[in-house]
Amino acid sequence: MAEDTSDFGTFGRFQETPIGQMSPEMKDAYDFTKQLRGLVPGPHKIWLANPTLSRAIVPTGEYYQKHSTLTKPEIEIVTNIINSRWMASYANYEHEKIGREQGHLEAVTVERIIAGLPVSFDDPRQQLIYELASALAAPRIVPLGLFKRATNLLGDAGIVDVAVLIGWFTMVCATLNAYDVPSNATGLAQ
């Protein structure tokens, strides 16, 4: 009996639209994403199905690439906590590689974060961001003492950056999980 592949698309369950077949609105969102990011990665492929929403949310990801108060290692700490929390295979795999290959964090640190094992950092900001993101992802209440330490070390802008990054990657994970995107997904080359 032949395997039923109707449940599978080109990127998990998502059936990508080749560039030449995109509606003008979708192509505009594709070009916008490519202009900001240099490529159309992971969940961005799926967000193209809703071009208006895609154009609205892509700048948030771009903000974290170029303008955040958080360093790349701090962003990867939060990202790996959230990807692990939502068990998004594709996101976990991609950000485990990013953390390891781009030298943002030691491989064993990334592995421990993904596995939900305790981690400690020599850098006080990284430790605080790990504690804050872990409390918010658990879900737990952020205790007053942790909040005061975060305010003193990160300021309100840094706390907002952590909180919104958690929301951003929750959105990424929900998108990837809705379309059952596996860790080895590549999608169309476009």
JSON list of C-alpha atoms in Angstrom, two decimals:
[
{"chain": "A", "resi": 1, "resn": "MET", "atom": "CA", "xyz": [0.00, 0.00, 0.00]},
{"chain": "A", "resi": 2, "resn": "ALA", "atom": "CA", "xyz": [1.36, 3.43, -0.94]},
{"chain": "A", "resi": 3, "resn": "GLU", "atom": "CA", "xyz": [2.03, 5.90, 1.85]},
{"chain": "A", "resi": 4, "resn": "ASP", "atom": "CA", "xyz": [-0.47, 8.77, 2.05]},
{"chain": "A", "resi": 5, "resn": "THR", "atom": "CA", "xyz": [1.66, 11.93, 1.79]},
{"chain": "A", "resi": 6, "resn": "SER", "atom": "CA", "xyz": [-1.28, 14.36, 1.60]},
{"chain": "A", "resi": 7, "resn": "ASP", "atom": "CA", "xyz": [-0.63, 15.35, 5.24]},
{"chain": "A", "resi": 8, "resn": "PHE", "atom": "CA", "xyz": [2.86, 16.58, 4.43]},
{"chain": "A", "resi": 9, "resn": "GLY", "atom": "CA", "xyz": [3.96, 19.79, 2.80]},
{"chain": "A", "resi": 10, "resn": "THR", "atom": "CA", "xyz": [7.34, 21.16, 1.84]},
{"chain": "A", "resi": 11, "resn": "PHE", "atom": "CA", "xyz": [8.09, 22.45, 5.36]},
{"chain": "A", "resi": 12, "resn": "GLY", "atom": "CA", "xyz": [6.49, 20.12, 7.88]},
{"chain": "A", "resi": 13, "resn": "ARG", "atom": "CA", "xyz": [2.77, 20.18, 7.12]},
{"chain": "A", "resi": 14, "resn": "PHE", "atom": "CA", "xyz": [3.06, 23.59, 5.46]},
{"chain": "A", "resi": 15, "resn": "GLN", "atom": "CA", "xyz": [2.91, 23.63, 1.68]},
{"chain": "A", "resi": 16, "resn": "GLU", "atom": "CA", "xyz": [5.12, 26.52, 0.57]},
{"chain": "A", "resi": 17, "resn": "THR", "atom": "CA", "xyz": [4.22, 28.58, -2.45]},
{"chain": "A", "resi": 18, "resn": "PRO", "atom": "CA", "xyz": [7.07, 28.78, -4.98]},
{"chain": "A", "resi": 19, "resn": "ILE", "atom": "CA", "xyz": [8.18, 32.38, -5.60]},
{"chain": "A", "resi": 20, "resn": "GLY", "atom": "CA", "xyz": [6.84, 32.40, -9.17]},
{"chain": "A", "resi": 21, "resn": "GLN", "atom": "CA", "xyz": [3.38, 31.38, -7.92]},
{"chain": "A", "resi": 22, "resn": "MET", "atom": "CA", "xyz": [3.10, 33.85, -5.02]},
{"chain": "A", "resi": 23, "resn": "SER", "atom": "CA", "xyz": [0.36, 36.46, -5.03]},
{"chain": "A", "resi": 24, "resn": "PRO", "atom": "CA", "xyz": [1.65, 40.04, -5.26]},
{"chain": "A", "resi": 25, "resn": "GLU", "atom": "CA", "xyz": [0.98, 40.52, -1.52]},
{"chain": "A", "resi": 26, "resn": "MET", "atom": "CA", "xyz": [2.84, 37.34, -0.60]},
{"chain": "A", "resi": 27, "resn": "LYS", "atom": "CA", "xyz": [5.76, 38.24, -2.87]},
{"chain": "A", "resi": 28, "resn": "ASP", "atom": "CA", "xyz": [5.90, 41.69, -1.29]},
{"chain": "A", "resi": 29, "resn": "ALA", "atom": "CA", "xyz": [6.05, 40.11, 2.20]},
{"chain": "A", "resi": 30, "resn": "TYR", "atom": "CA", "xyz": [8.69, 37.66, 0.96]},
{"chain": "A", "resi": 31, "resn": "ASP", "atom": "CA", "xyz": [10.82, 40.50, -0.45]},
{"chain": "A", "resi": 32, "resn": "PHE", "atom": "CA", "xyz": [10.35, 42.53, 2.74]},
{"chain": "A", "resi": 33, "resn": "THR", "atom": "CA", "xyz": [11.54, 39.61, 4.89]},
{"chain": "A", "resi": 34, "resn": "LYS", "atom": "CA", "xyz": [14.48, 38.88, 2.62]},
{"chain": "A", "resi": 35, "resn": "GLN", "atom": "CA", "xyz": [15.48, 42.55, 2.65]},
{"chain": "A", "resi": 36, "resn": "LEU", "atom": "CA", "xyz": [15.47, 42.68, 6.46]},
{"chain": "A", "resi": 37, "resn": "ARG", "atom": "CA", "xyz": [16.82, 39.21, 7.22]},
{"chain": "A", "resi": 38, "resn": "GLY", "atom": "CA", "xyz": [18.86, 38.33, 4.12]},
{"chain": "A", "resi": 39, "resn": "LEU", "atom": "CA", "xyz": [16.81, 35.14, 3.82]},
{"chain": "A", "resi": 40, "resn": "VAL", "atom": "CA", "xyz": [13.36, 33.79, 4.64]},
{"chain": "A", "resi": 41, "resn": "PRO", "atom": "CA", "xyz": [14.07, 31.33, 7.46]},
{"chain": "A", "resi": 42, "resn": "GLY", "atom": "CA", "xyz": [11.99, 28.79, 9.40]},
{"chain": "A", "resi": 43, "resn": "PRO", "atom": "CA", "xyz": [8.66, 30.18, 10.57]},
{"chain": "A", "resi": 44, "resn": "HIS", "atom": "CA", "xyz": [8.93, 33.15, 8.21]},
{"chain": "A", "resi": 45, "resn": "LYS", "atom": "CA", "xyz": [8.18, 30.70, 5.39]},
{"chain": "A", "resi": 46, "resn": "ILE", "atom": "CA", "xyz": [4.85, 29.92, 7.06]},
{"chain": "A", "resi": 47, "resn": "TRP", "atom": "CA", "xyz": [4.02, 33.51, 7.98]},
{"chain": "A", "resi": 48, "resn": "LEU", "atom": "CA", "xyz": [4.03, 34.36, 4.27]},
{"chain": "A", "resi": 49, "resn": "ALA", "atom": "CA", "xyz": [0.62, 32.66, 4.12]},
{"chain": "A", "resi": 50, "resn": "ASN", "atom": "CA", "xyz": [-0.64, 35.80, 5.86]},
{"chain": "A", "resi": 51, "resn": "PRO", "atom": "CA", "xyz": [1.35, 38.58, 4.16]},
{"chain": "A", "resi": 52, "resn": "THR", "atom": "CA", "xyz": [-0.11, 41.44, 6.20]},
{"chain": "A", "resi": 53, "resn": "LEU", "atom": "CA", "xyz": [0.73, 39.73, 9.48]},
{"chain": "A", "resi": 54, "resn": "SER", "atom": "CA", "xyz": [4.15, 38.73, 8.17]},
{"chain": "A", "resi": 55, "resn": "ARG", "atom": "CA", "xyz": [5.04, 42.34, 7.35]},
{"chain": "A", "resi": 56, "resn": "ALA", "atom": "CA", "xyz": [3.88, 43.38, 10.84]},
{"chain": "A", "resi": 57, "resn": "ILE", "atom": "CA", "xyz": [5.87, 40.80, 12.82]},
{"chain": "A", "resi": 58, "resn": "VAL", "atom": "CA", "xyz": [9.10, 40.43, 10.85]},
{"chain": "A", "resi": 59, "resn": "PRO", "atom": "CA", "xyz": [10.50, 43.76, 12.14]},
{"chain": "A", "resi": 60, "resn": "THR", "atom": "CA", "xyz": [10.34, 42.44, 15.72]},
{"chain": "A", "resi": 61, "resn": "GLY", "atom": "CA", "xyz": [12.71, 39.61, 14.84]},
{"chain": "A", "resi": 62, "resn": "GLU", "atom": "CA", "xyz": [14.91, 42.10, 13.03]},
{"chain": "A", "resi": 63, "resn": "TYR", "atom": "CA", "xyz": [14.96, 44.28, 16.14]},
{"chain": "A", "resi": 64, "resn": "TYR", "atom": "CA", "xyz": [16.52, 41.42, 18.13]},
{"chain": "A", "resi": 65, "resn": "GLN", "atom": "CA", "xyz": [19.12, 40.89, 15.42]},
{"chain": "A", "resi": 66, "resn": "LYS", "atom": "CA", "xyz": [20.34, 44.49, 15.38]},
{"chain": "A", "resi": 67, "resn": "HIS", "atom": "CA", "xyz": [18.91, 46.75, 18.08]},
{"chain": "A", "resi": 68, "resn": "SER", "atom": "CA", "xyz": [18.13, 44.82, 21.27]},
{"chain": "A", "resi": 69, "resn": "THR", "atom": "CA", "xyz": [19.58, 45.74, 24.64]},
{"chain": "A", "resi": 70, "resn": "LEU", "atom": "CA", "xyz": [20.42, 42.03, 24.94]},
{"chain": "A", "resi": 71, "resn": "THR", "atom": "CA", "xyz": [23.66, 40.51, 23.67]},
{"chain": "A", "resi": 72, "resn": "LYS", "atom": "CA", "xyz": [23.64, 37.54, 21.27]},
{"chain": "A", "resi": 73, "resn": "PRO", "atom": "CA", "xyz": [24.45, 35.08, 24.11]},
{"chain": "A", "resi": 74, "resn": "GLU", "atom": "CA", "xyz": [21.64, 36.56, 26.23]},
{"chain": "A", "resi": 75, "resn": "ILE", "atom": "CA", "xyz": [19.21, 36.25, 23.33]},
{"chain": "A", "resi": 76, "resn": "GLU", "atom": "CA", "xyz": [20.22, 32.62, 22.85]},
{"chain": "A", "resi": 77, "resn": "ILE", "atom": "CA", "xyz": [19.67, 31.88, 26.55]},
{"chain": "A", "resi": 78, "resn": "VAL", "atom": "CA", "xyz": [16.09, 33.14, 26.35]},
{"chain": "A", "resi": 79, "resn": "THR", "atom": "CA", "xyz": [15.52, 31.55, 22.94]},
{"chain": "A", "resi": 80, "resn": "ASN", "atom": "CA", "xyz": [16.65, 28.10, 24.04]},
{"chain": "A", "resi": 81, "resn": "ILE", "atom": "CA", "xyz": [14.58, 28.26, 27.23]},
{"chain": "A", "resi": 82, "resn": "ILE", "atom": "CA", "xyz": [11.44, 29.06, 25.24]},
{"chain": "A", "resi": 83, "resn": "ASN", "atom": "CA", "xyz": [12.10, 26.66, 22.36]},
{"chain": "A", "resi": 84, "resn": "SER", "atom": "CA", "xyz": [12.60, 23.91, 24.92]},
{"chain": "A", "resi": 85, "resn": "ARG", "atom": "CA", "xyz": [9.50, 24.96, 26.89]},
{"chain": "A", "resi": 86, "resn": "TRP", "atom": "CA", "xyz": [7.31, 24.59, 23.81]},
{"chain": "A", "resi": 87, "resn": "MET", "atom": "CA", "xyz": [9.20, 21.52, 22.52]},
{"chain": "A", "resi": 88, "resn": "ALA", "atom": "CA", "xyz": [9.55, 22.94, 19.04]},
{"chain": "A", "resi": 89, "resn": "SER", "atom": "CA", "xyz": [11.84, 20.43, 17.30]},
{"chain": "A", "resi": 90, "resn": "TYR", "atom": "CA", "xyz": [12.89, 22.70, 14.45]},
{"chain": "A", "resi": 91, "resn": "ALA", "atom": "CA", "xyz": [13.54, 25.73, 16.66]},
{"chain": "A", "resi": 92, "resn": "ASN", "atom": "CA", "xyz": [15.44, 23.69, 19.24]},
{"chain": "A", "resi": 93, "resn": "TYR", "atom": "CA", "xyz": [17.65, 22.13, 16.59]},
{"chain": "A", "resi": 94, "resn": "GLU", "atom": "CA", "xyz": [18.35, 25.43, 14.82]},
{"chain": "A", "resi": 95, "resn": "HIS", "atom": "CA", "xyz": [19.15, 27.36, 17.99]},
{"chain": "A", "resi": 96, "resn": "GLU", "atom": "CA", "xyz": [21.22, 24.57, 19.48]},
{"chain": "A", "resi": 97, "resn": "LYS", "atom": "CA", "xyz": [23.35, 24.88, 16.33]},
{"chain": "A", "resi": 98, "resn": "ILE", "atom": "CA", "xyz": [23.38, 28.69, 16.49]},
{"chain": "A", "resi": 99, "resn": "GLY", "atom": "CA", "xyz": [24.46, 28.72, 20.12]},
{"chain": "A", "resi": 100, "resn": "ARG", "atom": "CA", "xyz": [27.16, 26.13, 19.53]},
{"chain": "A", "resi": 101, "resn": "GLU", "atom": "CA", "xyz": [28.45, 27.09, 16.07]},
{"chain": "A", "resi": 102, "resn": "GLN", "atom": "CA", "xyz": [28.39, 30.84, 16.45]},
{"chain": "A", "resi": 103, "resn": "GLY", "atom": "CA", "xyz": [30.11, 30.64, 19.81]},
{"chain": "A", "resi": 104, "resn": "HIS", "atom": "CA", "xyz": [27.37, 32.46, 21.71]},
{"chain": "A", "resi": 105, "resn": "LEU", "atom": "CA", "xyz": [27.28, 29.80, 24.42]},
{"chain": "A", "resi": 106, "resn": "GLU", "atom": "CA", "xyz": [29.18, 26.63, 25.26]},
{"chain": "A", "resi": 107, "resn": "ALA", "atom": "CA", "xyz": [27.61, 23.52, 23.75]},
{"chain": "A", "resi": 108, "resn": "VAL", "atom": "CA", "xyz": [27.09, 21.89, 27.14]},
{"chain": "A", "resi": 109, "resn": "THR", "atom": "CA", "xyz": [25.31, 25.03, 28.38]},
{"chain": "A", "resi": 110, "resn": "VAL", "atom": "CA", "xyz": [22.92, 24.99, 25.44]},
{"chain": "A", "resi": 111, "resn": "GLU", "atom": "CA", "xyz": [22.30, 21.26, 25.95]},
{"chain": "A", "resi": 112, "resn": "ARG", "atom": "CA", "xyz": [21.52, 21.79, 29.64]},
{"chain": "A", "resi": 113, "resn": "ILE", "atom": "CA", "xyz": [19.13, 24.66, 28.89]},
{"chain": "A", "resi": 114, "resn": "ILE", "atom": "CA", "xyz": [17.27, 22.60, 26.29]},
{"chain": "A", "resi": 115, "resn": "ALA", "atom": "CA", "xyz": [17.11, 19.60, 28.63]},
{"chain": "A", "resi": 116, "resn": "GLY", "atom": "CA", "xyz": [15.73, 21.80, 31.42]},
{"chain": "A", "resi": 117, "resn": "LEU", "atom": "CA", "xyz": [18.75, 21.15, 33.63]},
{"chain": "A", "resi": 118, "resn": "PRO", "atom": "CA", "xyz": [20.16, 23.81, 35.95]},
{"chain": "A", "resi": 119, "resn": "VAL", "atom": "CA", "xyz": [22.72, 26.14, 34.45]},
{"chain": "A", "resi": 120, "resn": "SER", "atom": "CA", "xyz": [24.84, 28.82, 36.04]},
{"chain": "A", "resi": 121, "resn": "PHE", "atom": "CA", "xyz": [26.71, 31.61, 34.34]},
{"chain": "A", "resi": 122, "resn": "ASP", "atom": "CA", "xyz": [29.77, 33.55, 35.45]},
{"chain": "A", "resi": 123, "resn": "ASP", "atom": "CA", "xyz": [28.36, 36.66, 33.80]},
{"chain": "A", "resi": 124, "resn": "PRO", "atom": "CA", "xyz": [25.83, 38.27, 36.20]},
{"chain": "A", "resi": 125, "resn": "ARG", "atom": "CA", "xyz": [23.60, 39.55, 33.36]},
{"chain": "A", "resi": 126, "resn": "GLN", "atom": "CA", "xyz": [23.45, 36.13, 31.72]},
{"chain": "A", "resi": 127, "resn": "GLN", "atom": "CA", "xyz": [22.62, 34.52, 35.07]},
{"chain": "A", "resi": 128, "resn": "LEU", "atom": "CA", "xyz": [19.88, 37.05, 35.75]},
{"chain": "A", "resi": 129, "resn": "ILE", "atom": "CA", "xyz": [18.39, 36.69, 32.26]},
{"chain": "A", "resi": 130, "resn": "TYR", "atom": "CA", "xyz": [18.46, 32.89, 32.66]},
{"chain": "A", "resi": 131, "resn": "GLU", "atom": "CA", "xyz": [16.61, 33.17, 36.00]},
{"chain": "A", "resi": 132, "resn": "LEU", "atom": "CA", "xyz": [14.07, 35.70, 34.74]},
{"chain": "A", "resi": 133, "resn": "ALA", "atom": "CA", "xyz": [13.30, 33.80, 31.52]},
{"chain": "A", "resi": 134, "resn": "SER", "atom": "CA", "xyz": [13.14, 30.49, 33.42]},
{"chain": "A", "resi": 135, "resn": "ALA", "atom": "CA", "xyz": [10.64, 31.93, 35.91]},
{"chain": "A", "resi": 136, "resn": "LEU", "atom": "CA", "xyz": [8.47, 33.35, 33.13]},
{"chain": "A", "resi": 137, "resn": "ALA", "atom": "CA", "xyz": [8.61, 30.15, 31.07]},
{"chain": "A", "resi": 138, "resn": "ALA", "atom": "CA", "xyz": [7.89, 27.79, 33.97]},
{"chain": "A", "resi": 139, "resn": "PRO", "atom": "CA", "xyz": [5.26, 29.52, 34.38]},
{"chain": "A", "resi": 140, "resn": "ARG", "atom": "CA", "xyz": [6.03, 31.07, 37.73]},
{"chain": "A", "resi": 141, "resn": "ILE", "atom": "CA", "xyz": [5.64, 34.41, 39.41]},
{"chain": "A", "resi": 142, "resn": "VAL", "atom": "CA", "xyz": [8.69, 36.65, 39.16]},
{"chain": "A", "resi": 143, "resn": "PRO", "atom": "CA", "xyz": [9.52, 37.23, 42.82]},
{"chain": "A", "resi": 144, "resn": "LEU", "atom": "CA", "xyz": [10.11, 40.78, 43.98]},
{"chain": "A", "resi": 145, "resn": "GLY", "atom": "CA", "xyz": [13.79, 40.12, 44.72]},
{"chain": "A", "resi": 146, "resn": "LEU", "atom": "CA", "xyz": [14.42, 38.80, 41.19]},
{"chain": "A", "resi": 147, "resn": "PHE", "atom": "CA", "xyz": [12.51, 41.73, 39.74]},
{"chain": "A", "resi": 148, "resn": "LYS", "atom": "CA", "xyz": [14.58, 44.23, 41.75]},
{"chain": "A", "resi": 149, "resn": "ARG", "atom": "CA", "xyz": [17.83, 42.55, 40.65]},
{"chain": "A", "resi": 150, "resn": "ALA", "atom": "CA", "xyz": [16.62, 42.62, 37.03]},
{"chain": "A", "resi": 151, "resn": "THR", "atom": "CA", "xyz": [15.68, 46.29, 37.32]},
{"chain": "A", "resi": 152, "resn": "ASN", "atom": "CA", "xyz": [19.09, 47.15, 38.75]},
{"chain": "A", "resi": 153, "resn": "LEU", "atom": "CA", "xyz": [21.09, 45.12, 36.21]},
{"chain": "A", "resi": 154, "resn": "LEU", "atom": "CA", "xyz": [18.96, 45.30, 33.04]},
{"chain": "A", "resi": 155, "resn": "GLY", "atom": "CA", "xyz": [16.74, 48.33, 33.55]},
{"chain": "A", "resi": 156, "resn": "ASP", "atom": "CA", "xyz": [13.19, 48.44, 32.31]},
{"chain": "A", "resi": 157, "resn": "ALA", "atom": "CA", "xyz": [14.32, 48.30, 28.66]},
{"chain": "A", "resi": 158, "resn": "GLY", "atom": "CA", "xyz": [16.17, 45.03, 29.32]},
{"chain": "A", "resi": 159, "resn": "ILE", "atom": "CA", "xyz": [13.25, 43.48, 31.19]},
{"chain": "A", "resi": 160, "resn": "VAL", "atom": "CA", "xyz": [10.92, 44.44, 28.33]},
{"chain": "A", "resi": 161, "resn": "ASP", "atom": "CA", "xyz": [13.40, 42.95, 25.83]},
{"chain": "A", "resi": 162, "resn": "VAL", "atom": "CA", "xyz": [13.39, 39.62, 27.73]},
{"chain": "A", "resi": 163, "resn": "ALA", "atom": "CA", "xyz": [9.59, 39.56, 28.07]},
{"chain": "A", "resi": 164, "resn": "VAL", "atom": "CA", "xyz": [8.91, 40.39, 24.42]},
{"chain": "A", "resi": 165, "resn": "LEU", "atom": "CA", "xyz": [11.58, 37.94, 23.23]},
{"chain": "A", "resi": 166, "resn": "ILE", "atom": "CA", "xyz": [9.75, 35.25, 25.20]},
{"chain": "A", "resi": 167, "resn": "GLY", "atom": "CA", "xyz": [6.55, 36.22, 23.39]},
{"chain": "A", "resi": 168, "resn": "TRP", "atom": "CA", "xyz": [8.33, 36.30, 20.04]},
{"chain": "A", "resi": 169, "resn": "PHE", "atom": "CA", "xyz": [9.76, 32.81, 20.41]},
{"chain": "A", "resi": 170, "resn": "THR", "atom": "CA", "xyz": [6.49, 31.49, 21.83]},
{"chain": "A", "resi": 171, "resn": "MET", "atom": "CA", "xyz": [4.93, 32.70, 18.57]},
{"chain": "A", "resi": 172, "resn": "VAL", "atom": "CA", "xyz": [7.73, 31.07, 16.57]},
{"chain": "A", "resi": 173, "resn": "CYS", "atom": "CA", "xyz": [7.27, 27.77, 18.41]},
{"chain": "A", "resi": 174, "resn": "ALA", "atom": "CA", "xyz": [3.47, 27.81, 18.14]},
{"chain": "A", "resi": 175, "resn": "THR", "atom": "CA", "xyz": [3.75, 28.36, 14.39]},
{"chain": "A", "resi": 176, "resn": "LEU", "atom": "CA", "xyz": [6.29, 25.55, 13.96]},
{"chain": "A", "resi": 177, "resn": "ASN", "atom": "CA", "xyz": [4.35, 23.18, 16.20]},
{"chain": "A", "resi": 178, "resn": "ALA", "atom": "CA", "xyz": [1.04, 23.90, 14.43]},
{"chain": "A", "resi": 179, "resn": "TYR", "atom": "CA", "xyz": [2.68, 22.76, 11.20]},
{"chain": "A", "resi": 180, "resn": "ASP", "atom": "CA", "xyz": [4.60, 19.91, 12.83]},
{"chain": "A", "resi": 181, "resn": "VAL", "atom": "CA", "xyz": [7.92, 21.13, 11.43]},
{"chain": "A", "resi": 182, "resn": "PRO", "atom": "CA", "xyz": [10.59, 18.52, 12.21]},
{"chain": "A", "resi": 183, "resn": "SER", "atom": "CA", "xyz": [14.15, 19.34, 13.20]},
{"chain": "A", "resi": 184, "resn": "ASN", "atom": "CA", "xyz": [15.50, 18.35, 9.79]},
{"chain": "A", "resi": 185, "resn": "ALA", "atom": "CA", "xyz": [13.08, 20.43, 7.70]},
{"chain": "A", "resi": 186, "resn": "THR", "atom": "CA", "xyz": [14.61, 22.41, 4.87]},
{"chain": "A", "resi": 187, "resn": "GLY", "atom": "CA", "xyz": [11.68, 23.59, 2.78]},
{"chain": "A", "resi": 188, "resn": "LEU", "atom": "CA", "xyz": [11.89, 24.91, -0.73]},
{"chain": "A", "resi": 189, "resn": "ALA", "atom": "CA", "xyz": [15.15, 26.47, -1.82]},
{"chain": "A", "resi": 190, "resn": "GLN", "atom": "CA", "xyz": [14.00, 29.98, -2.70]}
]
